[in-house]
Amino acid sequence: MRSAVAIALAAAVCVSLAAETAGATSADHPFPRPPGIHARIKLWTRVYAEIDTNGGLIHDNRNLDVVYEVIRWPKGLSPAEEERRIARAKDHYADVLERLASGKTRLTPEERRVLALFPPGTSRASLGAAADRIRFQRGLANRFRDGLIRSGQWEDHIRKVFRERGLPQDLAALPHVESSYNPQAYSKVGAAGLWQFMPSTGAQYMRIDRAVDERYDPWRSSEAAAALLRDNYRTTGTWPLAITSYNHGAGGMLRAVKQLGTRDIATIIERYESPTWGFASKNFYTSFLAASDVERNAARYFGEIRRERPVQHELFVTRHPTSAQALARTFGVDVGLLREMNLGLRDGVWNGRIAVPSGYAMRLPRVAGRPSAEQLAAALPRMEAERPARAKASASKHRVRRGETLSLVARRYGVPLASLARANGLRTTSKLKIGQTLKIPGTLIAPSERPSRAAAAKASKATKASKAKASKAKAARSHTVRRGETLTQIARRSGVSVKQLAAANGISPSTRVRTGQRLRIPD
């Protein structure tokens, strides 16, 4: 919801800039590229297409056409050693720039090379100032390529949503910038999902509660992103400003327009001053343009890309609180696959502690010859979760993954932070270690999920056959690779990690599997 301040600023800006044409966009050309941003687009294109995460660029953080060096290191280097190499490179160029700023005349080859990166006649003071603007940008080419592969699952839906809402379809490139098209991405500041919604903004457009966090649902979060981008455009009036608002906020962009008296994105990037107007905000629009270019020319940068295909699905709306395990059994679906298709449900739903809420639209894989979801639902018993007052204390366990905090784990399981800390003898501010096991205090337990005889009798023969087939497949714990599948996709659907799946089959996690290849699924 837009604030009164943002609305008032919008009105003032509209009056003062009614006749302005600089930086204007049109339906045919919604994303202008004024000359002042070309160097930024070029740098981000290199980041997304040329340099992987085992290296990056040492560059000037204001003049992005000044790139001092591309540094690379071998795979497997510790984060501490990476930081040491980055620091040494930055210190080296700071020393070179300070020597140039001192007025030194007999230059070394390295000093001449660095001086040549700047325009002729650059003053000694400017060279000295540049010593304080040295920045490292890690490469992201391998993550971008992985994101291109993943994007095939949802891009058609995203473009359809944008088209139906009258938005430019090229906005579908934004998740490459935000999350590398990873629906389970979570940032250190609390942004989550494909579109990296913060909790406060996400709650305005999606459902976020103890059972559901739709920021992780690629379908729902894409619809929410379309609504937010449309609101940003209506508030700011141009797509460069609307896109930058996705990072900096619409109110912030209106303040920039009012301060400078222009909507021209190049002018705003270079001249706007605000404590919150940092490197990420300044470069958000240009990184989007670069991502859009790389996506459009993926074959040129990465060779042939085989994108994952969308899983054909149908929707089933729960009529009352129901356990995920009962749903999986009734529909003859592996729980791992059901979870992959319904990422908006929190961990507590999948470990049986919290019911799938009434009225929730579950996505089920569409299977040829199987009765519809509504027909199969006749076999589904009514599973009302017990009230907390009647629930027995129960504790499940959680193994800490990279980047997780105590508050994040608490939110995912829908338990109070203080309760989680107390159950594990920790403070609410305690830092977690990767691999650490946490006890999750019980708050809600679903009763027995076994269908009654009367309910089971309503199931069709096709339902029984589907269940038998699923049970046999589960017992065998093997999978025959289908066209277009990747090791990562198979691992997610089977509920195991890529490393576990690779180890079980004596292959590397980076191995490309072949159509028809049979893989063993570890328990």
Coordinates of N, CA and C in Angstrom, one line a residue, residues 109-225:
P109 N 55.6 0.2 -15.7 CA 54.6 -0.3 -16.6 C 53.2 -0.5 -16.0
E110 N 53.2 -0.9 -14.8 CA 51.9 -1.1 -14.1 C 51.2 0.2 -13.9
E111 N 52.0 1.2 -13.4 CA 51.4 2.6 -13.2 C 50.9 3.2 -14.5
R112 N 51.7 3.0 -15.6 CA 51.2 3.5 -16.9 C 49.9 2.8 -17.3
R113 N 49.8 1.5 -17.1 CA 48.6 0.8 -17.4 C 47.4 1.3 -16.7
V114 N 47.5 1.5 -15.4 CA 46.4 2.0 -14.6 C 46.1 3.5 -15.0
L115 N 47.1 4.3 -15.2 CA 46.8 5.7 -15.6 C 46.0 5.8 -16.9
A116 N 46.3 4.8 -17.8 CA 45.6 4.8 -19.1 C 44.2 4.4 -19.1
L117 N 43.7 3.9 -17.9 CA 42.3 3.6 -17.7 C 41.5 4.9 -17.5
F118 N 42.1 6.0 -17.2 CA 41.4 7.2 -17.0 C 41.5 8.1 -18.2
P119 N 40.6 9.1 -18.4 CA 40.6 10.0 -19.5 C 41.9 10.8 -19.4
P120 N 42.5 11.2 -20.6 CA 43.7 12.1 -20.6 C 43.4 13.4 -19.8
G121 N 44.4 13.8 -19.0 CA 44.3 15.0 -18.3 C 43.6 14.9 -16.9
T122 N 43.3 13.6 -16.5 CA 42.7 13.4 -15.2 C 43.6 14.0 -14.1
S123 N 43.1 14.8 -13.2 CA 43.9 15.5 -12.2 C 44.4 14.5 -11.2
R124 N 45.5 15.0 -10.5 CA 46.1 14.2 -9.4 C 45.0 14.0 -8.3
A125 N 44.2 15.0 -8.0 CA 43.2 14.9 -7.0 C 42.2 13.8 -7.3
S126 N 41.8 13.8 -8.6 CA 40.9 12.8 -9.0 C 41.4 11.4 -8.9
L127 N 42.7 11.2 -9.2 CA 43.4 9.9 -9.0 C 43.4 9.5 -7.6
G128 N 43.7 10.5 -6.7 CA 43.7 10.2 -5.3 C 42.4 9.8 -4.8
A129 N 41.3 10.5 -5.3 CA 40.0 10.1 -4.8 C 39.6 8.7 -5.3
A130 N 40.1 8.3 -6.5 CA 39.7 7.0 -7.0 C 40.3 5.9 -6.1
A131 N 41.3 6.2 -5.3 CA 41.9 5.2 -4.4 C 40.9 4.8 -3.4
D132 N 39.9 5.6 -3.1 CA 38.9 5.3 -2.1 C 37.7 4.7 -2.7
R133 N 37.7 4.5 -4.0 CA 36.5 4.0 -4.6 C 36.7 2.6 -5.2
I134 N 37.7 1.9 -4.8 CA 38.0 0.6 -5.4 C 37.0 -0.5 -4.8
R135 N 36.4 -1.2 -5.7 CA 35.4 -2.2 -5.3 C 35.6 -3.5 -6.0
F136 N 35.2 -4.6 -5.3 CA 35.2 -5.9 -5.9 C 33.8 -6.4 -6.3
Q137 N 33.5 -6.9 -7.5 CA 32.3 -7.4 -7.8 C 32.5 -8.9 -8.3
R138 N 31.9 -9.8 -7.5 CA 32.0 -11.2 -7.8 C 31.3 -11.6 -9.1
G139 N 31.9 -12.5 -9.9 CA 31.2 -12.9 -11.1 C 30.0 -13.8 -10.8
L140 N 29.1 -13.9 -11.7 CA 27.9 -14.7 -11.5 C 27.5 -15.5 -12.7
A141 N 28.4 -15.7 -13.6 CA 28.0 -16.4 -14.8 C 27.5 -17.8 -14.6
N142 N 28.1 -18.6 -13.7 CA 27.6 -20.0 -13.5 C 26.3 -20.0 -12.8
R143 N 26.0 -19.0 -11.9 CA 24.7 -18.9 -11.3 C 23.7 -18.5 -12.3
F144 N 24.0 -17.6 -13.2 CA 23.1 -17.1 -14.2 C 22.7 -18.2 -15.1
R145 N 23.7 -19.0 -15.5 CA 23.4 -20.2 -16.4 C 22.5 -21.2 -15.7
D146 N 22.7 -21.5 -14.4 CA 21.8 -22.3 -13.7 C 20.4 -21.7 -13.6
G147 N 20.4 -20.4 -13.4 CA 19.1 -19.7 -13.4 C 18.3 -19.8 -14.7
L148 N 19.1 -19.8 -15.8 CA 18.4 -19.9 -17.1 C 17.8 -21.3 -17.3
I149 N 18.5 -22.3 -16.8 CA 18.0 -23.7 -16.8 C 16.7 -23.8 -16.0
R150 N 16.8 -23.3 -14.7 CA 15.6 -23.3 -13.8 C 14.4 -22.5 -14.4
S151 N 14.7 -21.4 -15.0 CA 13.6 -20.5 -15.4 C 12.6 -21.1 -16.3
G152 N 13.0 -22.2 -17.0 CA 12.0 -22.8 -17.9 C 10.8 -23.3 -17.2
Q153 N 10.9 -23.6 -15.9 CA 9.7 -24.1 -15.1 C 8.6 -23.0 -15.0
W154 N 9.0 -21.8 -14.9 CA 8.0 -20.7 -14.6 C 7.9 -19.6 -15.5
E155 N 8.9 -19.4 -16.5 CA 8.9 -18.2 -17.3 C 7.7 -18.1 -18.1
D156 N 7.1 -19.2 -18.7 CA 5.8 -19.0 -19.4 C 4.7 -18.4 -18.6
H157 N 4.6 -18.9 -17.3 CA 3.6 -18.4 -16.4 C 3.9 -16.9 -16.1
I158 N 5.1 -16.5 -15.9 CA 5.5 -15.1 -15.6 C 5.1 -14.2 -16.7
R159 N 5.5 -14.6 -17.9 CA 5.2 -13.8 -19.1 C 3.7 -13.7 -19.4
K160 N 3.0 -14.7 -19.1 CA 1.5 -14.7 -19.3 C 0.9 -13.7 -18.3
V161 N 1.4 -13.8 -17.0 CA 0.9 -12.9 -16.0 C 1.1 -11.4 -16.4
F162 N 2.3 -11.1 -16.8 CA 2.7 -9.8 -17.2 C 1.9 -9.3 -18.4
R163 N 1.7 -10.2 -19.4 CA 0.9 -9.9 -20.6 C -0.5 -9.6 -20.2
E164 N -1.1 -10.4 -19.4 CA -2.5 -10.2 -19.0 C -2.7 -8.9 -18.2
R165 N -1.7 -8.4 -17.6 CA -1.8 -7.2 -16.8 C -1.2 -6.0 -17.6
G166 N -0.9 -6.2 -18.8 CA -0.5 -5.1 -19.7 C 0.9 -4.6 -19.4
L167 N 1.8 -5.4 -18.8 CA 3.2 -5.1 -18.4 C 4.1 -5.6 -19.5
P168 N 5.3 -4.9 -19.6 CA 6.3 -5.5 -20.6 C 6.8 -6.9 -20.1
Q169 N 6.7 -7.8 -21.1 CA 7.1 -9.2 -20.7 C 8.6 -9.4 -20.4
D170 N 9.4 -8.4 -20.9 CA 10.8 -8.5 -20.6 C 11.1 -8.4 -19.1
L171 N 10.2 -7.9 -18.3 CA 10.4 -7.9 -16.9 C 10.6 -9.2 -16.3
A172 N 10.3 -10.3 -17.1 CA 10.6 -11.6 -16.6 C 12.1 -11.9 -16.4
A173 N 13.0 -11.0 -16.8 CA 14.4 -11.1 -16.5 C 14.8 -10.7 -15.1
L174 N 13.9 -10.0 -14.4 CA 14.2 -9.5 -13.1 C 14.7 -10.6 -12.1
P175 N 14.0 -11.8 -12.1 CA 14.5 -12.8 -11.1 C 15.9 -13.2 -11.3
H176 N 16.5 -13.0 -12.5 CA 17.9 -13.3 -12.7 C 18.8 -12.4 -11.9
V177 N 18.3 -11.2 -11.7 CA 19.0 -10.2 -10.9 C 18.8 -10.5 -9.4
E178 N 17.5 -10.8 -9.1 CA 17.2 -10.9 -7.7 C 17.6 -12.2 -7.0
S179 N 17.5 -13.3 -7.7 CA 17.7 -14.6 -7.1 C 18.3 -15.7 -7.9
S180 N 18.8 -15.3 -9.2 CA 19.2 -16.3 -10.1 C 18.1 -17.4 -10.4
Y181 N 16.9 -16.9 -10.4 CA 15.7 -17.8 -10.6 C 15.7 -19.0 -9.6
N182 N 16.1 -18.7 -8.4 CA 16.0 -19.7 -7.3 C 14.8 -19.4 -6.4
P183 N 13.8 -20.2 -6.4 CA 12.6 -19.9 -5.6 C 12.8 -20.0 -4.1
Q184 N 13.9 -20.7 -3.7 CA 14.2 -20.9 -2.3 C 15.3 -20.0 -1.8
A185 N 15.6 -19.0 -2.6 CA 16.7 -18.0 -2.2 C 16.3 -17.2 -1.0
Y186 N 17.2 -17.0 -0.1 CA 16.9 -16.2 1.1 C 18.1 -15.3 1.4
S187 N 17.9 -14.0 1.5 CA 19.1 -13.1 1.7 C 19.3 -12.8 3.2
K188 N 20.5 -12.3 3.5 CA 20.9 -12.0 4.8 C 20.0 -10.9 5.5
V189 N 19.3 -10.1 4.6 CA 18.4 -9.1 5.2 C 16.9 -9.6 5.3
G190 N 16.7 -10.8 4.9 CA 15.3 -11.4 5.1 C 14.5 -11.4 3.8
A191 N 15.0 -11.0 2.6 CA 14.3 -11.1 1.4 C 14.2 -12.6 1.0
A192 N 13.1 -13.0 0.4 CA 12.9 -14.4 0.1 C 12.3 -14.7 -1.2
G193 N 12.6 -15.9 -1.8 CA 12.0 -16.4 -3.0 C 12.5 -15.9 -4.3
L194 N 11.9 -16.3 -5.4 CA 12.3 -15.9 -6.7 C 12.4 -14.4 -6.9
W195 N 11.5 -13.6 -6.3 CA 11.4 -12.2 -6.5 C 12.0 -11.4 -5.3
Q196 N 12.5 -12.1 -4.3 CA 13.1 -11.5 -3.1 C 12.3 -10.4 -2.4
F197 N 11.1 -10.8 -2.1 CA 10.2 -9.9 -1.3 C 10.7 -9.9 0.1
M198 N 10.7 -8.7 0.7 CA 10.9 -8.5 2.1 C 9.6 -8.9 2.8
P199 N 9.6 -9.3 4.1 CA 8.3 -9.7 4.7 C 7.3 -8.6 4.7
S200 N 7.7 -7.3 5.0 CA 6.7 -6.2 5.1 C 6.0 -6.0 3.7
T201 N 6.8 -6.0 2.6 CA 6.2 -5.8 1.3 C 5.4 -7.0 0.9
G202 N 6.0 -8.2 1.1 CA 5.3 -9.4 0.8 C 3.9 -9.5 1.4
A203 N 3.8 -9.1 2.6 CA 2.5 -9.2 3.3 C 1.5 -8.3 2.7
Q204 N 1.9 -7.3 1.9 CA 0.9 -6.5 1.3 C 0.3 -7.1 0.0
Y205 N 1.0 -8.1 -0.5 CA 0.6 -8.7 -1.8 C 0.3 -10.2 -1.7
M206 N 0.8 -10.8 -0.6 CA 0.7 -12.3 -0.5 C 0.3 -12.7 0.9
R207 N 0.1 -14.0 1.0 CA -0.2 -14.6 2.3 C 1.1 -15.0 3.0
I208 N 1.3 -14.6 4.2 CA 2.5 -15.0 5.0 C 2.0 -15.2 6.4
D209 N 2.0 -16.5 6.9 CA 1.6 -16.8 8.2 C 2.4 -18.0 8.7
R210 N 1.9 -18.7 9.8 CA 2.7 -19.8 10.3 C 2.7 -21.0 9.5
A211 N 1.7 -21.1 8.6 CA 1.7 -22.3 7.7 C 2.1 -22.0 6.3
V212 N 2.0 -20.8 5.8 CA 2.2 -20.4 4.4 C 3.1 -19.2 4.3
D213 N 4.0 -19.2 3.4 CA 4.8 -18.1 3.0 C 4.9 -18.0 1.5
E214 N 4.0 -17.3 0.9 CA 3.9 -17.3 -0.6 C 5.0 -16.7 -1.3
R215 N 5.9 -16.0 -0.5 CA 7.1 -15.5 -1.2 C 7.9 -16.6 -1.9
Y216 N 7.8 -17.8 -1.3 CA 8.6 -19.0 -1.9 C 7.8 -19.7 -3.0
D217 N 6.6 -19.3 -3.2 CA 5.8 -19.9 -4.3 C 6.0 -19.2 -5.6
P218 N 6.7 -19.8 -6.6 CA 7.0 -19.1 -7.8 C 5.8 -18.5 -8.5
W219 N 4.7 -19.2 -8.5 CA 3.5 -18.8 -9.2 C 2.9 -17.6 -8.5
R220 N 2.6 -17.7 -7.2 CA 2.0 -16.6 -6.5 C 2.9 -15.4 -6.4
S221 N 4.2 -15.6 -6.1 CA 5.1 -14.5 -5.9 C 5.2 -13.7 -7.2
S222 N 5.1 -14.4 -8.4 CA 5.2 -13.8 -9.7 C 4.0 -12.9 -9.9
E223 N 2.8 -13.3 -9.5 CA 1.6 -12.5 -9.6 C 1.8 -11.3 -8.7
A224 N 2.3 -11.5 -7.5 CA 2.5 -10.4 -6.6 C 3.6 -9.4 -7.1
A225 N 4.6 -9.9 -7.8 CA 5.6 -9.0 -8.3 C 5.0 -8.2 -9.5

